Amino acid sequence: MKARIAVLAGDGVGREIVPEAVKVLKAVAVRYGHTFEFQSADVGGHAIDKVGVPLPAETLTIAKHSDAVLLGAVGGPKWEGLEYSLRPERALLGLREQLGLYANLRPAKLYPMLADASTLRREVIEGIDMLVIRELTGGIYFGKPKGIEKLPGGGERGVNTEVYTTEEIRRIAVVAFEAARKRRKKVMSVDKANVLESSELWRRVVTEVQKDYADVALSHIYVDNCAMQLVRNPRQFDVLLCNNIFGDILSDEAAMLTGSIGMLPSASIGAKVGLFEPIHGSAPDIAGKNIANPIATIASAAMMLSYAFQLDKEAAAIDQAIVKTLELGYRTKDIHAEGMRLVGTTEMGDAILQNL
Amino acid sequence: MKARIAVLAGDGVGREIVPEAVKVLKAVAVRYGHTFEFQSADVGGHAIDKVGVPLPAETLTIAKHSDAVLLGAVGGPKWEGLEYSLRPERALLGLREQLGLYANLRPAKLYPMLADASTLRREVIEGIDMLVIRELTGGIYFGKPKGIEKLPGGGERGVNTEVYTTEEIRRIAVVAFEAARKRRKKVMSVDKANVLESSELWRRVVTEVQKDYADVALSHIYVDNCAMQLVRNPRQFDVLLCNNIFGDILSDEAAMLTGSIGMLPSASIGAKVGLFEPIHGSAPDIAGKNIANPIATIASAAMMLSYAFQLDKEAAAIDQAIVKTLELGYRTKDIHAEGMRLVGTTEMGDAILQNL
Ligand SMILES: CC(C)[C@H](C(=O)O)[C@@H](O)C(=O)O
Ligand SMILES: CC(C)[C@H](C(=O)O)[C@@H](O)C(=O)O
């Protein structure tokens, strides 16, 4: 097949890990007879430095006309003094909105050879394999009214609005049930229906959608209890369906359970073009030193092959190459342990290539 | 001193653990020469069964005219079929609002002899001692507009509003800084200022309030990162300041890190009358069997003595009695381990009394 891939390396370690993923994608193209065209564009702090905004129109155009977007990470101390509305992170929100990426898929899976990196006991986390599905273009992230207003009597008032429509809930629930069908057939839906009306509707619609998926078991859990259960017994989860803000919080908690967030990929899908990126940030403290772990980004490239191009065999080949490389003892600094072979960013990329 | 204590046992294990705490309070009164008058009232499912509402006017009156409220827990499967607005949990929201309980204090402290009950490795959790301070009468829990409305084109729309004023943020920040002064002098404030304007105001006001507390260090953390850091390195936290919904989620996560939520108390304060309750729920599955752990409730009674009545010596005596009882090997089922002495609810209460 032929595909156009927009490459948005962004800031910090993004500039080092994205090239490794591109390297792997190129090798896959050669091996399996595909043609991938790569087109780079600026995003985040780099775009601010060049043209003054985190998401330039040109970048958006390139993304929109691509078949998939590979993103590194955005942000860094250099841009933290800016007003919130101009900061690098806004590029992410802009891309999500403009590309209609309403479904964010974040697998949290334990690589068994890395179990010791987790702060949780081995017996609690062994076998963790969950998929957090987060609604990504609705809820309190985008709801209106929002803003800060002066109060007549002095002082101010900050407002955001959590809002979900039947249709927004329905489409993300469908993504969750479809994903569960290919997995262990269990969806747990997170809400705060005992307090929030928006959650009451969420629970009602998800329950309704389940009727089309009789083979998938559905349960509901309050968000506070879910934050507890993730720590208490993370193995109980298969697909975890969340709204935007609950998914933001719980997917990060879930990721940390595995102990190695440098390993975890994500996919954001919805309309036509999907976006694929590691869940970790730009890690400015270790940027430019060839020590960042490229695996999360390489695994994100694998998700791209599977979700955007239905190249499941090729995606599996990448995932297997990652596992094999880890089995051979290759480790970047963040996952290093005694007796293992410490390598840099590019060497890890090379090793995965070799094991492809 | 003389004090009137409203006793709201509520549902499930609430009916067994609250009497144990009352027993301990009575012993403290005798020992230290105080007069505590106890007045019981119905709340939650029990109130629904008797008078059809979870928070009867009479109960509210008794609470309002008391010097402090001791609460057990509310809820259970019997009342889950009811409309959300009539369920037992609504009594909690009503009490918070009506008593002006804007500050919820939830210590998450590890009892060293129970470290093995945690799913986290011992070396990660040893020495955890944090205090989550959650805003309790504002934010998305109470903000308007809220509700579910029909959309003209079909379907519905669920709405809740996250709203905070300068004054609401200021007063909860003051509680956090005052508390930090008596502890390790570190406040970490949780928000999502990179996305939410309500959080932007939150961060701004908390930063402003800190100027009156030059001896206390303030840092800010995004809620998603905080959910991660609690798992990664929980010992870094001293006082964690949160809005209502973030505090709901993170305090439960923090509690679970200790491995024994049957041990953790809470205080809700604000206007005149404070409310003290265990952080765990009504645990209907184990109710009525004399196996529930009364320690969280007894520790809540200790918080009452300290926060409502400034009886710090008496509060410390209860806390020490709890530790001593644990050291002697007494364990309820939830915290039982080999070689320990398994006891029931009343026996645990008796043992703590004896060690007072
Ligand atoms: C950077 C921020 C806007 C973003 C979010 O809150 O969605 C990030 O935390 C994420 O999860 O991708
Ligand atoms: C029962 C529920 C309304 C309540 C809340 O969300 O505040 C509970 O979770 C708590 O934390 O006390």
PDB file of N, CA, C and O in Angstrom, chain A residues 2 26 32 39 45 53 59-60 86 122 124 167 169 200 226 245 250 254 266 269 274 286 347 354:
ATOM      1  N   LYS A   2       0.188   2.387  -0.285  1.00  0.00           N
ATOM      2  CA  LYS A   2       0.866   3.672  -0.315  1.00  0.00           C
ATOM      3  C   LYS A   2       0.229   4.565   0.743  1.00  0.00           C
ATOM      4  O   LYS A   2      -0.997   4.636   0.830  1.00  0.00           O
ATOM      5  N   LYS A  26      10.276   2.829   7.821  1.00  0.00           N
ATOM      6  CA  LYS A  26      10.916   2.694   6.504  1.00  0.00           C
ATOM      7  C   LYS A  26      11.344   1.249   6.253  1.00  0.00           C
ATOM      8  O   LYS A  26      11.178   0.716   5.156  1.00  0.00           O
ATOM      9  N   TYR A  32       7.925  -5.219   3.526  1.00  0.00           N
ATOM     10  CA  TYR A  32       6.601  -5.708   3.159  1.00  0.00           C
ATOM     11  C   TYR A  32       6.069  -5.100   1.851  1.00  0.00           C
ATOM     12  O   TYR A  32       4.903  -5.272   1.523  1.00  0.00           O
ATOM     13  N   GLN A  39       6.283  13.445   5.573  1.00  0.00           N
ATOM     14  CA  GLN A  39       6.355  14.888   5.430  1.00  0.00           C
ATOM     15  C   GLN A  39       6.441  15.516   6.821  1.00  0.00           C
ATOM     16  O   GLN A  39       5.532  15.356   7.645  1.00  0.00           O
ATOM     17  N   GLY A  45       6.582  24.024  20.787  1.00  0.00           N
ATOM     18  CA  GLY A  45       7.542  25.098  21.032  1.00  0.00           C
ATOM     19  C   GLY A  45       8.337  25.459  19.794  1.00  0.00           C
ATOM     20  O   GLY A  45       8.586  26.639  19.520  1.00  0.00           O
ATOM     21  N   VAL A  53       3.136  30.572  16.765  1.00  0.00           N
ATOM     22  CA  VAL A  53       1.973  29.818  17.266  1.00  0.00           C
ATOM     23  C   VAL A  53       2.331  28.335  17.360  1.00  0.00           C
ATOM     24  O   VAL A  53       3.157  27.841  16.584  1.00  0.00           O
ATOM     25  N   THR A  59       1.111  23.363   9.223  1.00  0.00           N
ATOM     26  CA  THR A  59       1.196  22.061   9.889  1.00  0.00           C
ATOM     27  C   THR A  59      -0.161  21.360   9.875  1.00  0.00           C
ATOM     28  O   THR A  59      -0.263  20.165   9.584  1.00  0.00           O
ATOM     29  N   LEU A  60      -1.186  22.138  10.167  1.00  0.00           N
ATOM     30  CA  LEU A  60      -2.533  21.572  10.179  1.00  0.00           C
ATOM     31  C   LEU A  60      -2.906  21.060   8.788  1.00  0.00           C
ATOM     32  O   LEU A  60      -3.495  19.976   8.645  1.00  0.00           O
ATOM     33  N   LEU A  86      -1.293  30.207  24.470  1.00  0.00           N
ATOM     34  CA  LEU A  86      -0.265  30.214  23.423  1.00  0.00           C
ATOM     35  C   LEU A  86       0.772  29.123  23.626  1.00  0.00           C
ATOM     36  O   LEU A  86       1.745  29.032  22.896  1.00  0.00           O
ATOM     37  N   ARG A 122       5.310  -7.392  42.167  1.00  0.00           N
ATOM     38  CA  ARG A 122       5.272  -8.195  40.956  1.00  0.00           C
ATOM     39  C   ARG A 122       3.978  -8.999  40.828  1.00  0.00           C
ATOM     40  O   ARG A 122       3.336  -9.023  39.770  1.00  0.00           O
ATOM     41  N   VAL A 124       1.119  -8.413  41.839  1.00  0.00           N
ATOM     42  CA  VAL A 124      -0.071  -7.587  41.614  1.00  0.00           C
ATOM     43  C   VAL A 124      -0.160  -7.143  40.158  1.00  0.00           C
ATOM     44  O   VAL A 124      -1.252  -6.977  39.608  1.00  0.00           O
ATOM     45  N   GLU A 167     -24.956  11.615  21.308  1.00  0.00           N
ATOM     46  CA  GLU A 167     -24.179  11.177  20.156  1.00  0.00           C
ATOM     47  C   GLU A 167     -22.685  11.075  20.467  1.00  0.00           C
ATOM     48  O   GLU A 167     -22.013  10.120  20.059  1.00  0.00           O
ATOM     49  N   ILE A 169     -21.383  10.432  23.333  1.00  0.00           N
ATOM     50  CA  ILE A 169     -21.181   9.273  24.209  1.00  0.00           C
ATOM     51  C   ILE A 169     -21.315   7.981  23.401  1.00  0.00           C
ATOM     52  O   ILE A 169     -20.527   7.053  23.546  1.00  0.00           O
ATOM     53  N   GLU A 200     -24.635  10.827  34.538  1.00  0.00           N
ATOM     54  CA  GLU A 200     -25.868  10.042  34.532  1.00  0.00           C
ATOM     55  C   GLU A 200     -26.241   9.723  33.085  1.00  0.00           C
ATOM     56  O   GLU A 200     -26.567   8.582  32.752  1.00  0.00           O
ATOM     57  N   CYS A 226     -12.507   3.788  40.893  1.00  0.00           N
ATOM     58  CA  CYS A 226     -11.624   3.294  39.834  1.00  0.00           C
ATOM     59  C   CYS A 226     -10.169   3.652  40.132  1.00  0.00           C
ATOM     60  O   CYS A 226      -9.268   2.821  39.942  1.00  0.00           O
ATOM     61  N   ILE A 245     -11.685  14.119  30.852  1.00  0.00           N
ATOM     62  CA  ILE A 245     -10.871  14.462  32.025  1.00  0.00           C
ATOM     63  C   ILE A 245     -10.586  13.229  32.894  1.00  0.00           C
ATOM     64  O   ILE A 245      -9.461  13.041  33.376  1.00  0.00           O
ATOM     65  N   LEU A 250      -6.893   8.881  34.776  1.00  0.00           N
ATOM     66  CA  LEU A 250      -6.772   7.436  35.004  1.00  0.00           C
ATOM     67  C   LEU A 250      -5.799   6.766  34.041  1.00  0.00           C
ATOM     68  O   LEU A 250      -5.133   5.790  34.408  1.00  0.00           O
ATOM     69  N   ALA A 254      -2.818   4.500  35.259  1.00  0.00           N
ATOM     70  CA  ALA A 254      -2.675   3.133  34.738  1.00  0.00           C
ATOM     71  C   ALA A 254      -1.294   2.923  34.133  1.00  0.00           C
ATOM     72  O   ALA A 254      -0.650   1.890  34.335  1.00  0.00           O
ATOM     73  N   SER A 266       0.209   5.462  22.139  1.00  0.00           N
ATOM     74  CA  SER A 266      -1.212   5.797  22.109  1.00  0.00           C
ATOM     75  C   SER A 266      -1.647   6.071  20.683  1.00  0.00           C
ATOM     76  O   SER A 266      -0.834   6.415  19.820  1.00  0.00           O
ATOM     77  N   ILE A 269      -7.983   8.444  17.302  1.00  0.00           N
ATOM     78  CA  ILE A 269      -8.662   8.247  16.025  1.00  0.00           C
ATOM     79  C   ILE A 269     -10.051   8.877  16.067  1.00  0.00           C
ATOM     80  O   ILE A 269     -10.486   9.361  17.097  1.00  0.00           O
ATOM     81  N   GLY A 274      -5.750   9.596  11.676  1.00  0.00           N
ATOM     82  CA  GLY A 274      -5.420   9.292  13.068  1.00  0.00           C
ATOM     83  C   GLY A 274      -4.081   9.872  13.477  1.00  0.00           C
ATOM     84  O   GLY A 274      -3.228  10.174  12.632  1.00  0.00           O
ATOM     85  N   ILE A 286      16.262  15.445  29.751  1.00  0.00           N
ATOM     86  CA  ILE A 286      17.159  14.448  29.140  1.00  0.00           C
ATOM     87  C   ILE A 286      17.254  14.619  27.623  1.00  0.00           C
ATOM     88  O   ILE A 286      17.850  13.799  26.930  1.00  0.00           O
ATOM     89  N   GLU A 347      20.857   3.581  19.310  1.00  0.00           N
ATOM     90  CA  GLU A 347      21.240   2.165  19.386  1.00  0.00           C
ATOM     91  C   GLU A 347      20.004   1.291  19.658  1.00  0.00           C
ATOM     92  O   GLU A 347      19.877   0.194  19.107  1.00  0.00           O
ATOM     93  N   GLN A 354      17.124  -4.387  13.751  1.00  0.00           N
ATOM     94  CA  GLN A 354      17.820  -5.646  13.504  1.00  0.00           C
ATOM     95  C   GLN A 354      16.964  -6.858  13.842  1.00  0.00           C
ATOM     96  O   GLN A 354      17.097  -7.916  13.242  1.00  0.00           O
TER      97      GLN A 354
END
